[in-house]
Amino acid sequence: MANPVLVEVLRGAVVESRHRGAIAVVDPDGAAAFVCGDVDRPVFPRSAVKALQALRLIETGAADRYGLADHELALACASHGGEPEHVAIAQAMLEDIGLEEGDLACGPHDPLSSRGMKLLRESGARLTRLHNNCSGKHAAMLARAHTAGWHTYGYERRDHPVQRCSLKSVAHWAGLDEADVGQAIDGCGVVAFALPLENMARAWSRLARAVRDNDGIPSRIVHAMCTRPFLVGGTDRFDSVLIEETDGRAVAKIGAEGVHSIAVPEQGIGIAVKVDDGAQRAQFPAVIRILQMLDVLPASLPPRLDEFFRRPVRNTRGEVVGEIRLVH
Amino acid sequence: MANPVLVEVLRGAVVESRHRGAIAVVDPDGAAAFVCGDVDRPVFPRSAVKALQALRLIETGAADRYGLADHELALACASHGGEPEHVAIAQAMLEDIGLEEGDLACGPHDPLSSRGMKLLRESGARLTRLHNNCSGKHAAMLARAHTAGWHTYGYERRDHPVQRCSLKSVAHWAGLDEADVGQAIDGCGVVAFALPLENMARAWSRLARAVRDNDGIPSRIVHAMCTRPFLVGGTDRFDSVLIEETDGRAVAKIGAEGVHSIAVPEQGIGIAVKVDDGAQRAQFPAVIRILQMLDVLPASLPPRLDEFFRRPVRNTRGEVVGEIRLVH
């Protein structure tokens, strides 16, 4: 059974391309409040579970022992833009535990934000592993290993205690047995988890509820993301703009290959979106529409969010020749 | 009714993303020999109709009067890589008719081939409209207008005779009334046509048949593409590699948003592929598999083509963590 078409790409008046996908919304009781498409099929949340991985960092005291501040926690949950501020924090996190860039298991890639790319080019500096959008998560994992007295070398491997802790956390928050969570290798080299979309939404509803109930550790993580949106994504990046424009009423986290997860703390609601084909251009309008349905966003969007919702298709002359639009 | 899944993207053993699409194969009699998915739905061939547009260039004598050679005809049909050789030919085409870069209606974009990008960066030269992958087509259109005594300014507009001729050619070869061909604006600013996928395949079967029957004008166009594959795409670009590896037994042309058209002259067959969501990573395996079914390509692919067929998914550490594979 095919998932429904979520988003169409028009050229003139004709649909040129279509993106199918699934959406799950889970309420504070853990029940599915709205589903669209097949939400039982396993998906890889990829970077959309970083907040759950970060939880284990605090739970074991790594954050406290080394005095990780909120800006460092926010970066641990981030897919950052490789901007100088992001890179500096990741570097400081490593220095705090006597490690350096070479200890990161992630490979380098071009900064994800335009500003990050521009500043790197202008600086003439070399691209490093610190520019990897996951470097904050990796630094946090190293802090975890360091604190626990585990070997830091090999921390990215499936059988390392750091990754086993991540599995435990993801399974617990998603309401799954560890054996029911699929495992593969992520773009940054650590373990990537696979779980049904509805369970991914359930994990974020539990996170939202925990924040609403002022449960210490999740509250601290989400508070860090809400108050430092720039660190969660970067300049003009969707998650940062959404958190800023909603004053933290919606805490969103993108994952690779068309995935998004969102917590709405005041409603105790969790949302998960997967675009079947992995196209990022389709997931932003879907996330925005769901948040409009939940009255978290107004029908008339603030301009910075509207740019993600009503995306014109432009040609190389800069002319608008089509649009990307939601089907419903 | 959803089109079938053509290609899956795996991470480890789990499917992470899926690409649906449609395929039409039309035999020398103009009948559908094989269809997969909805082949009646209009698609935009985009750059995959450049050969048909080029036909009108020769038919009206522009090529002969200005002595356009085969390498210039090949570039007129190309989505080139913006490499120095491509840029030089487009520039020469313009100079031949007393025009210059500024007369091109297409905007600039980064060279499509890695070599083109690298050489441009190293040269320190500015990016120009000549680097646009369509600059050969645009230069040919300007030659057409110049030869016919039409205004060259505005040649990209729907009501200009150049675009009306393109419409006439596309409709004729596809076996459609002009009124049944949709029109919008292409990425390079000229008119983009929309037609059913089966008609697109039919146009390429007629092109293939005309070549087989040694019909002068189409033969010359296809011959130009077959003997100058580098000009049709560029270094390591799919169409160039395919034409080279099949010694011109398959003449393929990519279009934006997941489109491909292929002529197999010796069999008089035309093929058209559209990936619903526009993802390029899905179309290459589909094109290769169809050519294997037609015995144009062997089951055991030459290494350069195998790279497009069995595409590993790598992470930022360079490790293979998954694969892109055909479903059938």
XYZ file of C-alpha atoms in Angstrom:
656
model
C 0.000 0.000 0.000
C 1.534 3.283 -1.099
C 1.715 6.220 1.267
C -0.293 9.272 0.182
C 1.194 12.153 -1.786
C 2.119 14.846 0.740
C 3.681 17.432 -1.516
C 3.568 18.282 -5.219
C 6.111 20.238 -7.208
C 4.456 22.298 -9.927
C 5.983 23.753 -13.057
C 3.476 26.243 -14.340
C 0.098 24.574 -13.839
C 1.362 20.991 -14.295
C 2.583 18.708 -11.504
C 6.193 17.831 -12.316
C 7.124 15.726 -9.266
C 5.397 14.169 -6.277
C 6.537 13.266 -2.790
C 4.769 10.601 -0.763
C 5.169 10.069 2.918
C 3.749 9.278 6.326
C 2.948 11.356 9.414
C 2.287 10.267 12.980
C 0.991 12.489 15.786
C 0.915 10.969 19.278
C -1.012 12.537 22.148
C 0.039 12.860 25.820
C -1.475 9.458 26.613
C 0.785 7.831 24.059
C -2.088 7.172 21.662
C -2.010 7.979 17.955
C -4.036 11.192 17.560
C -3.512 11.446 13.805
C -1.852 9.173 11.329
C -1.352 9.508 7.604
C 0.192 6.656 5.623
C 1.954 3.607 7.010
C 3.259 4.535 10.456
C 4.201 0.957 11.385
C 6.963 0.722 8.798
C 10.447 1.163 10.268
C 12.215 4.399 9.427
C 15.631 5.700 10.414
C 15.171 8.840 12.533
C 18.878 9.560 11.942
C 19.659 12.930 13.555
C 16.083 13.249 14.807
C 16.966 11.119 17.853
C 19.908 13.172 19.019
C 17.915 14.566 21.949
C 17.239 11.023 23.169
C 20.898 10.149 22.856
C 21.811 13.301 24.771
C 19.519 12.274 27.627
C 21.843 9.427 28.485
C 24.697 11.855 28.642
C 23.165 13.750 31.544
C 21.619 10.750 33.215
C 25.059 9.353 33.817
C 26.494 12.561 35.089
C 28.836 13.373 32.238
C 27.293 16.780 31.790
C 27.500 17.653 35.418
C 30.932 16.285 36.170
C 32.492 18.261 33.350
C 30.176 21.171 33.778
C 28.581 20.977 30.344
C 26.494 24.097 30.038
C 23.232 24.481 28.163
C 24.937 25.711 24.998
C 26.939 22.494 24.918
C 23.849 20.378 25.493
C 22.055 22.196 22.669
C 24.964 21.416 20.354
C 24.854 17.759 21.422
C 21.259 17.644 20.097
C 22.065 19.633 16.956
C 22.550 19.139 13.265
C 24.527 22.323 13.194
C 25.508 24.452 10.235
C 29.278 24.256 10.675
C 29.413 27.957 11.551
C 32.313 29.283 13.627
C 30.215 29.389 16.807
C 29.249 25.721 16.399
C 32.781 24.631 15.661
C 34.174 26.533 18.653
C 31.765 24.897 21.093
C 32.486 21.394 19.803
C 36.196 22.091 20.061
C 35.844 23.381 23.620
C 33.853 20.280 24.580
C 36.735 18.115 23.376
C 39.378 20.240 25.084
C 37.488 19.976 28.361
C 38.136 16.236 28.378
C 41.655 16.425 26.984
C 40.724 15.285 23.473
C 40.940 16.862 20.020
C 39.395 16.861 16.556
C 41.185 13.655 15.574
C 39.337 11.780 18.296
C 36.005 12.425 16.563
C 34.833 9.395 14.595
C 32.779 11.479 12.149
C 34.253 12.459 8.800
C 34.376 16.053 7.572
C 31.719 17.478 5.257
C 31.006 20.972 3.958
C 29.138 23.198 6.448
C 25.384 22.713 6.087
C 24.524 26.392 6.400
C 25.277 28.908 3.675
C 26.826 31.241 6.207
C 29.033 28.442 7.524
C 30.178 27.609 4.011
C 30.846 31.236 3.149
C 32.809 31.952 6.317
C 34.897 28.811 5.934
C 35.778 29.713 2.344
C 36.633 33.275 3.249
C 38.777 32.192 6.191
C 40.929 29.956 4.049
C 40.931 27.493 6.954
C 40.735 23.767 6.329
C 37.541 21.758 6.600
C 37.622 19.626 9.760
C 35.566 16.961 11.484
C 34.356 19.741 13.789
C 32.384 21.107 10.813
C 30.422 17.856 10.595
C 26.847 18.696 11.630
C 27.061 15.923 14.247
C 30.279 17.051 15.939
C 28.414 18.190 19.062
C 26.795 14.777 19.446
C 30.148 13.087 18.953
C 31.852 15.329 21.500
C 29.057 14.507 23.965
C 29.500 10.788 23.305
C 33.220 11.120 23.943
C 32.454 12.981 27.167
C 30.201 10.116 28.146
C 32.896 7.529 27.467
C 35.513 9.592 29.252
C 33.340 10.073 32.337
C 32.452 6.397 32.537
C 36.075 5.371 32.180
C 35.424 3.543 28.912
C 37.858 3.560 26.008
C 37.171 6.606 23.885
C 38.645 4.932 20.797
C 35.928 2.991 18.984
C 33.078 4.806 20.734
C 31.130 4.815 17.446
C 30.926 1.039 17.204
C 27.807 -0.945 17.846
C 29.349 -2.982 20.666
C 30.778 0.034 22.528
C 28.943 0.933 25.751
C 28.193 4.431 24.399
C 26.206 3.003 21.503
C 24.576 0.358 23.678
C 23.400 3.177 25.955
C 22.026 5.058 22.954
C 20.081 1.948 21.923
C 18.727 1.563 25.427
C 17.600 5.192 25.501
C 15.965 5.135 22.068
C 14.150 1.859 22.798
C 12.978 3.074 26.213
C 11.607 6.402 24.976
C 10.004 4.858 21.898
C 8.340 2.128 23.945
C 10.090 -0.735 22.164
C 12.177 -3.725 23.145
C 15.798 -3.212 22.239
C 15.569 -6.260 20.001
C 12.862 -4.516 17.958
C 15.032 -1.508 17.131
C 16.891 -1.956 13.827
C 20.540 -0.961 13.651
C 22.760 0.219 10.818
C 25.519 2.812 10.415
C 24.738 6.516 10.274
C 26.243 9.132 7.985
C 28.533 10.214 10.798
C 29.712 6.692 11.622
C 27.778 5.946 14.833
C 24.874 3.502 15.076
C 21.689 4.542 13.242
C 18.446 3.181 14.663
C 15.336 2.037 12.775
C 11.910 2.101 14.393
C 8.282 2.508 13.339
C 7.276 6.119 12.653
C 4.540 5.969 15.292
C 7.074 4.927 17.942
C 9.285 7.792 16.908
C 6.342 10.176 17.445
C 5.616 8.443 20.751
C 9.167 9.072 21.938
C 8.761 12.760 21.189
C 5.352 12.899 22.869
C 6.950 11.425 25.992
C 9.687 14.013 25.721
C 7.068 16.758 25.339
C 5.097 15.445 28.291
C 8.178 15.182 30.464
C 8.980 18.811 29.724
C 5.418 19.881 30.490
C 5.609 17.971 33.790
C 8.955 19.611 34.494
C 10.787 16.289 34.666
C 14.348 17.418 35.341
C 16.539 15.827 32.712
C 14.333 16.033 29.616
C 13.349 19.550 30.646
C 16.961 20.571 30.768
C 17.657 19.131 27.301
C 14.608 20.693 25.668
C 15.170 23.951 27.519
C 18.685 24.030 26.088
C 17.293 23.563 22.561
C 14.520 26.142 23.055
C 16.749 28.859 24.423
C 19.616 28.331 21.944
C 17.877 27.675 18.639
C 20.855 28.906 16.635
C 22.937 26.076 18.055
C 20.360 23.412 17.112
C 20.622 24.247 13.405
C 22.188 27.527 12.403
C 21.597 30.623 10.345
C 18.397 30.326 8.282
C 18.089 26.633 9.063
C 14.558 25.326 9.493
C 14.696 24.000 13.054
C 16.312 27.177 14.338
C 13.766 29.386 12.590
C 10.841 27.271 13.803
C 11.985 27.253 17.439
C 12.606 31.013 17.301
C 9.308 31.867 15.626
C 7.291 29.719 18.053
C 9.300 30.831 21.106
C 10.036 27.180 21.765
C 6.399 26.047 21.657
C 7.534 23.624 18.943
C 10.915 21.940 19.251
C 11.812 20.360 15.932
C 14.714 18.206 14.888
C 15.518 17.275 11.320
C 16.971 13.928 10.287
C 18.528 12.956 6.984
C 16.461 11.353 4.211
C 13.233 13.277 4.757
C 12.726 12.723 8.481
C 11.517 15.180 11.109
C 10.457 14.884 14.723
C 8.782 17.589 16.755
C 7.741 17.985 20.383
C 4.965 20.381 21.415
C 5.543 20.544 25.181
C 2.443 22.573 26.135
C 0.200 19.945 24.500
C 2.368 16.958 25.399
C 2.300 15.999 21.733
C 4.953 14.324 19.591
C 5.079 14.355 15.790
C 7.125 12.330 13.318
C 7.302 12.793 9.546
C 9.022 10.670 6.904
C 9.105 11.570 3.208
C 9.358 8.215 1.435
C 11.961 9.309 -1.068
C 14.044 11.327 1.388
C 13.516 14.734 -0.242
C 14.048 17.584 2.188
C 12.022 20.001 0.050
C 8.870 18.050 0.956
C 9.230 17.740 4.706
C 9.190 21.409 5.716
C 5.694 22.165 4.333
C 4.385 18.964 5.940
C 5.805 19.873 9.369
C 4.396 23.391 9.150
C 0.925 22.194 8.150
C 0.746 19.752 11.075
C 1.732 22.549 13.456
C -1.003 24.729 11.945
C -3.515 21.931 12.519
C -2.416 21.856 16.160
C -2.731 25.667 16.442
C 0.944 25.971 17.254
C 1.418 28.014 14.089
C -1.075 30.530 12.665
C -2.648 30.180 9.224
C -0.801 33.336 8.238
C 2.803 32.378 8.764
C 5.616 34.696 9.810
C 7.680 35.523 6.697
C 10.731 33.479 7.691
C 8.596 30.345 8.050
C 6.495 31.110 5.007
C 9.673 30.773 2.949
C 9.814 27.115 3.956
C 6.093 26.581 3.403
C 5.439 28.223 0.056
C 8.609 27.477 -1.791
C 8.751 28.904 -5.256
C 10.536 26.933 -7.963
C 12.941 29.330 -9.660
C 14.932 28.952 -12.848
C 18.539 29.986 -13.429
C 17.307 33.469 -14.333
C 15.750 33.816 -10.894
C 12.215 33.754 -12.281
C 9.487 31.943 -10.388
C 8.362 29.145 -12.720
C 6.507 26.893 -10.302
C 5.916 26.075 -6.661
C 6.211 23.337 -4.086
C 2.847 22.882 -2.406
C 1.084 20.649 0.065
C -1.600 18.398 -1.338
C -3.897 18.851 1.661
C -3.103 4.746 -8.469
C 0.477 4.967 -7.284
C 3.331 4.107 -9.595
C 5.406 1.105 -8.502
C 8.591 1.404 -6.462
C 11.496 1.308 -8.918
C 14.420 1.787 -6.585
C 15.077 1.305 -2.882
C 17.778 2.928 -0.796
C 19.027 0.599 1.913
C 20.883 1.436 5.098
C 22.260 -1.839 6.367
C 19.464 -4.360 5.756
C 16.590 -1.881 6.192
C 14.973 0.149 3.394
C 15.462 3.813 4.280
C 13.914 5.495 1.218
C 11.901 4.495 -1.838
C 11.552 5.950 -5.325
C 8.474 5.309 -7.430
C 8.212 5.938 -11.104
C 7.037 4.955 -14.568
C 8.756 3.487 -17.627
C 7.573 3.330 -21.235
C 9.239 1.358 -24.032
C 7.889 1.908 -27.542
C 8.719 -0.431 -30.437
C 9.480 0.493 -34.093
C 5.779 0.331 -34.962
C 5.029 3.003 -32.374
C 3.314 0.519 -30.046
C 4.002 0.240 -26.337
C 6.254 -2.820 -25.932
C 6.579 -2.477 -22.167
C 5.013 -0.141 -19.682
C 5.408 0.151 -15.943
C 3.277 2.595 -13.981
C 1.121 5.377 -15.377
C 2.541 6.306 -18.767
C -0.414 8.511 -19.733
C 0.311 11.115 -17.090
C 2.031 14.220 -18.474
C 5.672 14.672 -17.543
C 8.154 17.391 -18.417
C 10.960 15.855 -20.500
C 12.984 19.019 -19.802
C 16.432 18.542 -21.345
C 15.455 15.118 -22.670
C 13.857 16.764 -25.735
C 16.877 18.768 -26.794
C 17.523 16.449 -29.741
C 14.005 17.130 -31.049
C 14.518 20.850 -30.658
C 17.830 20.580 -32.514
C 16.099 18.869 -35.427
C 14.337 22.073 -36.292
C 17.641 23.840 -36.328
C 18.913 21.767 -39.223
C 15.576 21.426 -40.963
C 15.516 25.131 -41.537
C 19.058 25.347 -42.721
C 20.603 27.180 -39.806
C 23.201 24.496 -39.328
C 24.182 24.415 -42.948
C 24.197 28.122 -43.645
C 26.550 28.799 -40.751
C 28.416 25.569 -41.183
C 27.582 24.150 -37.766
C 29.711 21.071 -37.452
C 28.840 17.864 -35.661
C 30.524 18.946 -32.428
C 28.266 21.993 -32.348
C 25.181 19.891 -33.040
C 26.156 17.527 -30.225
C 26.433 20.478 -27.859
C 23.018 21.728 -29.006
C 21.557 18.407 -27.757
C 23.625 18.365 -24.573
C 23.253 18.937 -20.877
C 26.934 19.619 -20.700
C 29.215 19.699 -17.678
C 30.415 23.286 -18.030
C 33.926 22.084 -18.834
C 36.276 24.344 -20.811
C 35.671 22.391 -24.043
C 31.905 22.828 -23.728
C 32.168 26.503 -22.917
C 34.524 27.143 -25.828
C 32.177 25.542 -28.364
C 29.148 27.474 -27.130
C 31.153 30.676 -27.278
C 32.306 29.936 -30.820
C 28.729 29.240 -31.894
C 27.733 32.670 -30.654
C 30.721 34.386 -32.258
C 29.863 32.778 -35.592
C 26.619 34.737 -35.656
C 28.056 37.928 -34.170
C 26.570 37.423 -30.703
C 28.029 36.996 -27.230
C 27.382 35.506 -23.803
C 25.030 38.328 -22.834
C 22.670 37.321 -25.634
C 21.994 33.967 -23.964
C 18.703 33.964 -22.076
C 19.842 31.255 -19.651
C 21.224 32.215 -16.257
C 24.565 30.984 -14.949
C 24.867 27.956 -12.675
C 27.824 25.993 -11.337
C 29.261 23.490 -13.823
C 27.440 20.165 -13.570
C 30.552 18.020 -13.834
C 33.105 17.758 -11.045
C 35.903 18.381 -13.510
C 34.137 21.480 -14.808
C 33.689 22.799 -11.290
C 37.291 22.084 -10.335
C 38.744 23.698 -13.442
C 36.580 26.795 -13.069
C 37.647 27.225 -9.449
C 41.299 26.734 -10.259
C 41.135 29.160 -13.167
C 39.811 31.949 -11.020
C 37.588 32.897 -13.960
C 34.033 34.080 -13.406
C 31.001 31.841 -13.801
C 29.131 32.755 -16.986
C 25.944 31.840 -18.815
C 28.137 29.729 -21.086
C 28.617 27.349 -18.149
C 24.862 26.703 -18.034
C 24.371 23.088 -19.145
C 21.931 24.338 -21.804
C 24.215 26.949 -23.392
C 24.662 24.852 -26.554
C 20.904 24.601 -27.030
C 20.536 28.326 -26.480
C 23.319 29.128 -28.937
C 21.591 26.874 -31.477
C 18.282 28.635 -30.887
C 19.968 31.983 -31.428
C 21.482 30.640 -34.646
C 18.027 29.600 -35.743
C 16.569 33.039 -35.041
C 19.499 34.757 -36.714
C 19.217 32.601 -39.852
C 15.490 33.118 -40.130
C 15.843 36.859 -39.694
C 13.841 36.873 -36.464
C 14.683 39.079 -33.513
C 17.204 37.296 -31.360
C 16.108 39.241 -28.278
C 13.269 37.386 -26.571
C 13.946 34.093 -28.344
C 13.172 32.230 -25.100
C 9.577 33.433 -24.928
C 6.596 31.256 -25.675
C 5.335 33.480 -28.501
C 8.710 33.730 -30.276
C 8.965 31.735 -33.515
C 11.903 29.745 -32.136
C 9.780 28.373 -29.289
C 6.787 27.866 -31.578
C 9.035 25.768 -33.809
C 10.200 23.763 -30.820
C 6.589 23.078 -29.871
C 5.809 22.013 -33.428
C 8.772 19.631 -33.457
C 8.031 18.077 -30.067
C 4.336 17.593 -30.901
C 5.140 16.110 -34.308
C 7.689 13.617 -33.062
C 5.584 12.640 -30.043
C 2.493 12.118 -32.186
C 0.433 14.749 -30.408
C -1.566 17.802 -31.392
C 0.223 20.974 -30.393
C -2.756 21.855 -28.205
C -2.176 18.669 -26.205
C 1.385 19.577 -25.274
C 1.584 21.408 -21.951
C 3.838 24.437 -21.661
C 5.677 26.037 -18.748
C 9.091 27.647 -18.236
C 12.232 25.564 -18.052
C 15.164 25.972 -15.678
C 17.077 27.753 -18.419
C 14.257 30.141 -19.284
C 12.929 28.663 -22.540
C 9.602 26.857 -22.899
C 9.357 23.486 -21.120
C 6.945 20.987 -22.647
C 4.692 18.505 -20.848
C 3.541 15.313 -22.540
C 2.568 11.765 -21.568
C 5.532 9.501 -20.857
C 4.469 7.047 -23.553
C 4.488 9.827 -26.160
C 7.934 10.809 -25.031
C 9.092 7.220 -25.591
C 7.286 7.225 -28.949
C 9.197 10.315 -30.051
C 12.471 8.588 -29.240
C 11.384 5.384 -31.014
C 10.682 7.456 -34.117
C 14.073 9.055 -33.724
C 15.662 5.610 -33.357
C 13.794 4.285 -36.382
C 14.710 7.283 -38.488
C 18.372 6.691 -37.652
C 18.092 3.004 -38.501
C 16.459 3.911 -41.820
C 19.215 6.442 -42.420
C 16.808 9.365 -42.613
C 19.169 12.271 -43.161
C 18.445 14.858 -40.522
C 17.759 12.700 -37.487
C 20.694 10.497 -38.469
C 22.968 13.483 -38.467
C 21.796 14.612 -35.026
C 22.095 11.183 -33.431
C 25.376 10.549 -35.211
C 26.694 13.762 -33.699
C 25.676 12.596 -30.214
C 27.075 9.079 -30.733
C 30.447 10.191 -31.993
C 30.945 13.002 -29.467
C 29.622 11.565 -26.217
C 31.810 13.854 -24.111
C 29.972 16.851 -25.538
C 26.527 15.402 -24.702
C 27.305 15.284 -20.969
C 30.910 15.526 -19.874
C 33.522 13.817 -17.774
C 32.018 10.905 -15.809
C 28.490 11.995 -16.646
C 25.994 9.185 -17.187
C 24.899 9.860 -20.767
C 28.476 10.211 -21.969
C 29.560 7.011 -20.240
C 26.553 5.077 -21.564
C 27.041 6.215 -25.155
C 30.751 5.412 -24.942
C 30.306 2.017 -23.341
C 27.626 0.948 -25.851
C 29.473 2.465 -28.821
C 26.360 4.491 -29.542
C 23.971 1.521 -29.542
C 22.068 3.419 -26.830
C 21.755 7.186 -27.094
C 20.538 8.560 -23.790
C 19.572 12.030 -22.701
C 18.911 13.054 -19.138
C 16.287 15.612 -18.133
C 15.886 17.368 -14.797
C 13.570 16.009 -12.094
C 14.192 12.311 -12.705
C 13.588 12.083 -16.448
C 15.480 10.097 -19.062
C 14.911 9.283 -22.709
C 16.870 6.761 -24.730
C 16.936 5.691 -28.366
C 18.169 2.251 -29.417
C 18.617 2.791 -33.175
C 19.404 -0.809 -34.175
C 16.105 -1.966 -32.640
C 14.140 1.157 -33.517
C 13.126 1.388 -29.881
C 12.493 4.430 -27.701
C 12.476 4.477 -23.905
C 11.275 7.088 -21.414
C 11.678 7.022 -17.632
C 10.280 9.361 -14.982
C 11.056 9.054 -11.283
C 7.982 10.481 -9.555
C 9.891 12.475 -6.972
C 12.583 13.713 -9.335
C 15.535 11.944 -7.669
C 18.431 11.427 -10.043
C 19.878 8.631 -7.914
C 16.935 6.428 -8.930
C 16.879 6.937 -12.676
C 20.293 5.576 -13.631
C 19.685 2.028 -12.298
C 16.272 2.005 -14.001
C 17.717 3.038 -17.374
C 20.466 0.437 -17.137
C 18.060 -2.368 -16.240
C 15.794 -1.599 -19.211
C 18.814 -1.668 -21.527
C 19.806 -5.027 -20.032
C 16.298 -6.342 -20.724
C 16.727 -5.227 -24.344
C 20.159 -6.921 -24.564
C 21.799 -3.588 -25.267
C 23.806 -3.952 -22.064
C 25.185 -7.219 -20.659
C 24.206 -8.612 -17.267
C 27.792 -8.084 -16.188
C 28.247 -4.358 -16.627
C 31.458 -2.590 -17.574
C 32.890 -1.015 -14.389
C 32.139 2.589 -15.359
C 28.451 1.763 -15.817
C 28.316 -0.522 -12.811
C 29.118 2.518 -10.678
C 25.796 4.033 -11.757
C 23.919 0.747 -11.297
C 25.132 -0.507 -7.946
C 25.567 2.686 -6.056
C 26.872 2.246 -2.549
C 25.626 4.589 0.157
C 28.692 5.918 1.954
C 28.986 7.862 5.180
C 31.264 10.826 5.878
C 34.033 8.390 6.798
C 33.855 6.862 3.329
C 32.487 3.573 4.629
C 29.838 1.716 2.643
C 26.769 1.668 4.903
C 24.053 0.809 2.408
C 23.151 0.604 -1.265
C 20.770 1.940 -3.870
C 19.163 -1.010 -5.627
C 16.482 -1.789 -8.170
C 13.380 -3.485 -6.874
C 13.015 -5.729 -9.933
